[in-house]
Amino acid sequence: MKATAVGQAELKLFWRNRTALFNSLLLPLLLVPALMAADADGVPLIVGLTGFVLLMAVYYNLVTTFVARREELVLKRLRVGELTDPEILFGASLPSVVVALGQTALFAVVVGVTTGVALPARPWFLVAGVAGGVIVFALLAAASSAFTRTVEMAQVTSLPMLVACAFGAGLFFPLSVLPDGVASVLRLLPLSPVLDLLRAGWSDGPVLRPLIVLTVWIVLGIYAVRRWFRWDPRR
Amino acid sequence: MTAIEVRGLTRRYSGGFEAVRGVSFDVERGEMFALLGTNGAGKTSTVEVVEGLSRPAAGTVSVLGHDPFRERSLVRPRVGVMLQEGGFPPDLTVTEATKMWAGTLTSPRPVDEALSLVDLAHRASVRVKQLSGGERRRLDLALALLGRPEVLFLDEPTTGLDPESRRNTWELIRSLLREGVTVLLTTHYLEEAQALADRLAIMHRGRIVAQGTVSEVVDAYPARISFVPPAGIPLPVVVSEDGSGRVTVRTNNLQQTLHELLAWAHVNSVELSGLDARSASLEEAFLAIAEEAA
Ligand SMILES: Nc1ncnc2c1ncn2[C@@H]1O[C@H](COP(=O)(O)OP(=O)(O)OP(=O)(O)O)[C@@H](O)[C@H]1O
Ligand SMILES: [Mg+2]
């Protein structure tokens, strides 16, 4: 597939970019102790780490990637080539996605083995959760890049999504401490259904509702990208 | 056969500004058509719509028989584009950037061949961010040629090139034209248009104000004869003075007027010192058009 040529180039750039390496490879690791202290159980740890990987390695990284390539006029140049618009976005997302998937798998195996987590009873929900999460956060990153003028600004413009998702999915404290109304609104944020699906891989949690919420977010993401994504720094 | 057909093309930017206002032209297969015009005339805005980057606000565009915006996937494999400003990831090397581009194409040339065409083979392992402005321009041209295009869009391809590189680029473009490639070029170098273009259009404020072959465009403007007039004797022709002591005669028939003037000088035994006679040049036509339209 032609888009992988862009993906390979992006992967080279990823290895040459210290900030991206730090954000996506080291940052989630630094969170391990915090998450361990919060809850010693294995499954919540795997779920929480996957959430951070989706937020940092996929969402935050891709916001900066899309903005950087747009401001460097790389997106504009690619757009006069043979690739279609979705192929360009897919190619540019590839390394972040590959790194995120690798990390998730690694965390799951390491944590699973060290804490003695049982194999997931319903692995398909894990797959659906991770795949849906990668897709939705790549789309949201593309949409956010439209409102981000410079790579530096990405730290600010991505913050609302990062914080809201992390709190909303109960990564810092369980949602049960909040009033019911607030908690159920927070469950509508995009990371929440992803993590619900992951948990459902091991337990008998609900899956229909998270699947629906996730699908709605993907549709909204596609709409937002088509509507607002900017290929050219000039406006 | 027509390679590019543009009819009544209008482009409006989001603020409502109309950068291109009803532009029409045709480019035949194997021909080079040049778009000239002052800064902001609308050349890039026009070319970008023809490339299919944007949908025209009004009018139609056809490239190789297809709508370049709606039938992008049919058109793009057959065209090569060099934007006025395009970018490559600064941390890739020249070879890596070229390989990436080759990977996106249906039938690319070998990477080495493309780099040699633009004399960049010796810079192959240098990072893009370390290239000079002119080298980056040539890399852009290499990528535009990588897919062996039938139609080539070149938006100011030689801006920032040293004189030697510019000549080499002209040679390269000439050889492409000989192979039958169709070229749509914009440039501020009038000698470039004069040397390469079969036909050209001059744009001003979003409109085409003159169009045709170089001689068709230039012939609409009078030739000039200038000299220092001999004292104490009335001249046989209408002249204009510019205060420098020289006078200028404008004529649509240079040979006839010059003959009359020289015969008169001979009969009256006077000297026309500093005599200078020239046909209108593209530059004069360009400047006259820019002034007229201003
Ligand atoms: N994205 C944009 N939004 C608003 N106006 C724009 C945009 N791009 C260009 N323009 C305006 O459209 C006009 C035509 O610009 P264009 O780039 O087509 O000119 P040009 O003939 O290529 O000029 P140059 O020779 O300087 O490259 C200019 O007045 C410019 O300011
Ligand atoms: Mg221009």
mmCIF file of C-alpha atoms in Angstrom, chain A residues 42-226:
data_model
loop_
_atom_site.group_PDB
_atom_site.id
_atom_site.type_symbol
_atom_site.label_atom_id
_atom_site.label_comp_id
_atom_site.label_asym_id
_atom_site.label_seq_id
_atom_site.Cartn_x
_atom_site.Cartn_y
_atom_site.Cartn_z
ATOM 1 C CA GLY A 42 -3.291 -6.174 37.365
ATOM 2 C CA VAL A 43 -6.288 -5.540 35.111
ATOM 3 C CA PRO A 44 -6.870 -1.880 36.117
ATOM 4 C CA LEU A 45 -3.152 -1.307 35.638
ATOM 5 C CA ILE A 46 -3.213 -2.675 32.088
ATOM 6 C CA VAL A 47 -6.378 -0.700 31.348
ATOM 7 C CA GLY A 48 -4.953 2.515 32.811
ATOM 8 C CA LEU A 49 -1.646 2.210 30.963
ATOM 9 C CA THR A 50 -3.452 1.596 27.696
ATOM 10 C CA GLY A 51 -5.452 4.766 28.352
ATOM 11 C CA PHE A 52 -2.274 6.801 28.836
ATOM 12 C CA VAL A 53 -0.715 5.308 25.729
ATOM 13 C CA LEU A 54 -3.761 6.275 23.688
ATOM 14 C CA LEU A 55 -3.673 9.801 25.051
ATOM 15 C CA MET A 56 0.069 10.426 24.773
ATOM 16 C CA ALA A 57 1.454 8.200 22.017
ATOM 17 C CA VAL A 58 -1.578 8.494 19.775
ATOM 18 C CA TYR A 59 -3.487 11.682 20.540
ATOM 19 C CA TYR A 60 -0.823 14.131 21.721
ATOM 20 C CA ASN A 61 1.857 12.851 19.388
ATOM 21 C CA LEU A 62 -0.385 13.025 16.364
ATOM 22 C CA VAL A 63 -1.567 16.556 17.119
ATOM 23 C CA THR A 64 2.052 17.694 17.018
ATOM 24 C CA THR A 65 2.815 15.550 13.954
ATOM 25 C CA PHE A 66 -0.090 16.920 11.931
ATOM 26 C CA VAL A 67 0.687 20.517 12.935
ATOM 27 C CA ALA A 68 4.404 20.115 12.215
ATOM 28 C CA ARG A 69 3.807 18.592 8.774
ATOM 29 C CA ARG A 70 1.238 21.223 7.913
ATOM 30 C CA GLU A 71 3.479 24.120 8.928
ATOM 31 C CA GLU A 72 6.444 22.571 7.083
ATOM 32 C CA LEU A 73 4.153 22.487 3.998
ATOM 33 C CA VAL A 74 4.688 18.728 3.811
ATOM 34 C CA LEU A 75 0.954 18.014 3.859
ATOM 35 C CA LYS A 76 0.381 20.477 1.038
ATOM 36 C CA ARG A 77 3.154 18.864 -0.992
ATOM 37 C CA LEU A 78 1.806 15.355 -0.355
ATOM 38 C CA ARG A 79 -1.609 16.547 -1.398
ATOM 39 C CA VAL A 80 -0.485 17.223 -4.968
ATOM 40 C CA GLY A 81 0.785 13.651 -5.233
ATOM 41 C CA GLU A 82 -1.067 10.437 -5.894
ATOM 42 C CA LEU A 83 -2.191 9.638 -2.348
ATOM 43 C CA THR A 84 -5.770 10.346 -1.324
ATOM 44 C CA ASP A 85 -6.459 12.533 1.705
ATOM 45 C CA PRO A 86 -7.282 9.591 4.000
ATOM 46 C CA GLU A 87 -4.140 7.788 2.828
ATOM 47 C CA ILE A 88 -1.970 10.801 3.715
ATOM 48 C CA LEU A 89 -3.466 10.983 7.208
ATOM 49 C CA PHE A 90 -3.178 7.237 7.617
ATOM 50 C CA GLY A 91 0.470 7.240 6.515
ATOM 51 C CA ALA A 92 1.364 10.102 8.835
ATOM 52 C CA SER A 93 -0.354 8.306 11.752
ATOM 53 C CA LEU A 94 1.304 4.939 11.170
ATOM 54 C CA PRO A 95 4.385 5.187 13.415
ATOM 55 C CA SER A 96 2.462 6.580 16.366
ATOM 56 C CA VAL A 97 -0.108 3.857 15.986
ATOM 57 C CA VAL A 98 2.497 1.111 15.650
ATOM 58 C CA VAL A 99 4.399 2.387 18.678
ATOM 59 C CA ALA A 100 1.180 2.621 20.692
ATOM 60 C CA LEU A 101 0.135 -0.911 19.794
ATOM 61 C CA GLY A 102 3.586 -2.239 20.632
ATOM 62 C CA GLN A 103 3.592 -0.496 23.990
ATOM 63 C CA THR A 104 0.124 -1.699 24.855
ATOM 64 C CA ALA A 105 1.037 -5.268 24.054
ATOM 65 C CA LEU A 106 4.284 -4.997 26.014
ATOM 66 C CA PHE A 107 2.589 -3.499 29.099
ATOM 67 C CA ALA A 108 -0.157 -6.078 28.990
ATOM 68 C CA VAL A 109 2.302 -8.941 28.854
ATOM 69 C CA VAL A 110 4.661 -7.564 31.511
ATOM 70 C CA VAL A 111 1.934 -6.569 33.939
ATOM 71 C CA GLY A 112 -0.019 -9.713 33.196
ATOM 72 C CA VAL A 113 2.917 -11.959 33.961
ATOM 73 C CA THR A 114 4.148 -10.081 37.057
ATOM 74 C CA THR A 115 0.725 -9.699 38.701
ATOM 75 C CA GLY A 116 -0.673 -12.993 37.520
ATOM 76 C CA VAL A 117 -3.584 -11.672 35.469
ATOM 77 C CA ALA A 118 -5.691 -14.363 33.881
ATOM 78 C CA LEU A 119 -6.025 -14.484 30.100
ATOM 79 C CA PRO A 120 -8.962 -12.319 28.984
ATOM 80 C CA ALA A 121 -12.144 -14.332 28.684
ATOM 81 C CA ARG A 122 -13.520 -12.141 25.922
ATOM 82 C CA PRO A 123 -10.442 -11.019 23.932
ATOM 83 C CA TRP A 124 -12.519 -9.571 21.089
ATOM 84 C CA PHE A 125 -13.621 -6.724 23.300
ATOM 85 C CA LEU A 126 -9.971 -5.959 24.010
ATOM 86 C CA VAL A 127 -9.250 -5.857 20.307
ATOM 87 C CA ALA A 128 -12.315 -3.707 19.641
ATOM 88 C CA GLY A 129 -11.353 -1.342 22.457
ATOM 89 C CA VAL A 130 -7.756 -0.870 21.344
ATOM 90 C CA ALA A 131 -8.621 -0.580 17.648
ATOM 91 C CA GLY A 132 -11.497 1.810 18.313
ATOM 92 C CA GLY A 133 -9.342 3.819 20.696
ATOM 93 C CA VAL A 134 -6.533 4.203 18.175
ATOM 94 C CA ILE A 135 -8.969 5.259 15.463
ATOM 95 C CA VAL A 136 -10.886 7.730 17.591
ATOM 96 C CA PHE A 137 -7.782 9.399 19.037
ATOM 97 C CA ALA A 138 -6.087 9.632 15.643
ATOM 98 C CA LEU A 139 -9.220 11.337 14.301
ATOM 99 C CA LEU A 140 -9.486 13.640 17.300
ATOM 100 C CA ALA A 141 -5.794 14.519 16.910
ATOM 101 C CA ALA A 142 -6.369 15.483 13.268
ATOM 102 C CA ALA A 143 -9.357 17.583 14.286
ATOM 103 C CA SER A 144 -7.431 19.262 17.131
ATOM 104 C CA SER A 145 -4.541 20.095 14.804
ATOM 105 C CA ALA A 146 -6.902 22.385 12.905
ATOM 106 C CA PHE A 147 -7.131 24.600 15.982
ATOM 107 C CA THR A 148 -3.402 24.521 16.703
ATOM 108 C CA ARG A 149 -1.224 27.132 14.988
ATOM 109 C CA THR A 150 2.211 25.862 16.026
ATOM 110 C CA VAL A 151 3.807 22.744 17.443
ATOM 111 C CA GLU A 152 4.381 24.575 20.745
ATOM 112 C CA MET A 153 0.707 25.478 20.938
ATOM 113 C CA ALA A 154 -0.136 21.773 20.849
ATOM 114 C CA GLN A 155 0.781 21.575 24.539
ATOM 115 C CA VAL A 156 -2.059 23.979 25.250
ATOM 116 C CA THR A 157 -4.654 22.934 22.697
ATOM 117 C CA SER A 158 -4.390 19.247 23.525
ATOM 118 C CA LEU A 159 -4.716 19.808 27.266
ATOM 119 C CA PRO A 160 -8.528 19.955 27.516
ATOM 120 C CA MET A 161 -8.886 16.629 25.724
ATOM 121 C CA LEU A 162 -6.071 14.987 27.709
ATOM 122 C CA VAL A 163 -7.352 16.123 31.091
ATOM 123 C CA ALA A 164 -11.032 15.550 30.390
ATOM 124 C CA CYS A 165 -10.393 12.076 29.020
ATOM 125 C CA ALA A 166 -8.087 11.062 31.844
ATOM 126 C CA PHE A 167 -10.528 12.206 34.533
ATOM 127 C CA GLY A 168 -13.551 11.016 32.590
ATOM 128 C CA ALA A 169 -12.200 7.520 32.280
ATOM 129 C CA GLY A 170 -11.364 7.409 35.981
ATOM 130 C CA LEU A 171 -7.623 7.193 35.470
ATOM 131 C CA PHE A 172 -6.848 9.381 38.510
ATOM 132 C CA PHE A 173 -9.674 8.416 40.845
ATOM 133 C CA PRO A 174 -12.658 6.135 40.454
ATOM 134 C CA LEU A 175 -15.768 7.808 39.048
ATOM 135 C CA SER A 176 -17.810 6.294 41.854
ATOM 136 C CA VAL A 177 -16.655 9.089 44.204
ATOM 137 C CA LEU A 178 -18.471 11.615 41.994
ATOM 138 C CA PRO A 179 -22.212 12.383 41.991
ATOM 139 C CA ASP A 180 -24.060 10.071 39.610
ATOM 140 C CA GLY A 181 -25.020 12.778 37.148
ATOM 141 C CA VAL A 182 -21.448 14.007 36.706
ATOM 142 C CA ALA A 183 -20.095 10.483 36.436
ATOM 143 C CA SER A 184 -22.518 9.457 33.711
ATOM 144 C CA VAL A 185 -21.687 12.560 31.649
ATOM 145 C CA LEU A 186 -17.972 11.831 32.030
ATOM 146 C CA ARG A 187 -18.591 8.300 30.776
ATOM 147 C CA LEU A 188 -19.573 9.851 27.444
ATOM 148 C CA LEU A 189 -16.045 11.181 26.844
ATOM 149 C CA PRO A 190 -14.098 9.252 24.196
ATOM 150 C CA LEU A 191 -11.623 7.402 26.417
ATOM 151 C CA SER A 192 -14.287 6.013 28.753
ATOM 152 C CA PRO A 193 -15.935 3.572 26.330
ATOM 153 C CA VAL A 194 -12.489 2.370 25.222
ATOM 154 C CA LEU A 195 -11.493 1.488 28.775
ATOM 155 C CA ASP A 196 -14.928 -0.027 29.472
ATOM 156 C CA LEU A 197 -14.386 -2.352 26.530
ATOM 157 C CA LEU A 198 -10.934 -3.296 27.795
ATOM 158 C CA ARG A 199 -12.325 -4.119 31.239
ATOM 159 C CA ALA A 200 -15.070 -6.106 29.569
ATOM 160 C CA GLY A 201 -12.360 -8.323 28.125
ATOM 161 C CA TRP A 202 -11.856 -9.744 31.615
ATOM 162 C CA SER A 203 -15.121 -9.155 33.412
ATOM 163 C CA ASP A 204 -18.770 -9.266 32.459
ATOM 164 C CA GLY A 205 -19.115 -5.489 32.163
ATOM 165 C CA PRO A 206 -21.572 -3.900 29.724
ATOM 166 C CA VAL A 207 -20.362 -3.686 26.128
ATOM 167 C CA LEU A 208 -23.282 -2.388 24.087
ATOM 168 C CA ARG A 209 -23.265 1.090 25.563
ATOM 169 C CA PRO A 210 -19.478 1.620 25.203
ATOM 170 C CA LEU A 211 -19.579 0.266 21.658
ATOM 171 C CA ILE A 212 -22.291 2.767 20.780
ATOM 172 C CA VAL A 213 -20.526 5.702 22.455
ATOM 173 C CA LEU A 214 -17.254 4.804 20.725
ATOM 174 C CA THR A 215 -18.946 4.541 17.337
ATOM 175 C CA VAL A 216 -20.579 7.927 17.829
ATOM 176 C CA TRP A 217 -17.170 9.437 18.631
ATOM 177 C CA ILE A 218 -15.645 7.896 15.518
ATOM 178 C CA VAL A 219 -18.426 9.313 13.374
ATOM 179 C CA LEU A 220 -18.043 12.714 15.017
ATOM 180 C CA GLY A 221 -14.278 12.501 14.509
ATOM 181 C CA ILE A 222 -14.636 11.755 10.799
ATOM 182 C CA TYR A 223 -17.071 14.634 10.462
ATOM 183 C CA ALA A 224 -14.778 17.033 12.325
ATOM 184 C CA VAL A 225 -11.749 16.067 10.223
ATOM 185 C CA ARG A 226 -13.617 16.489 6.945
#
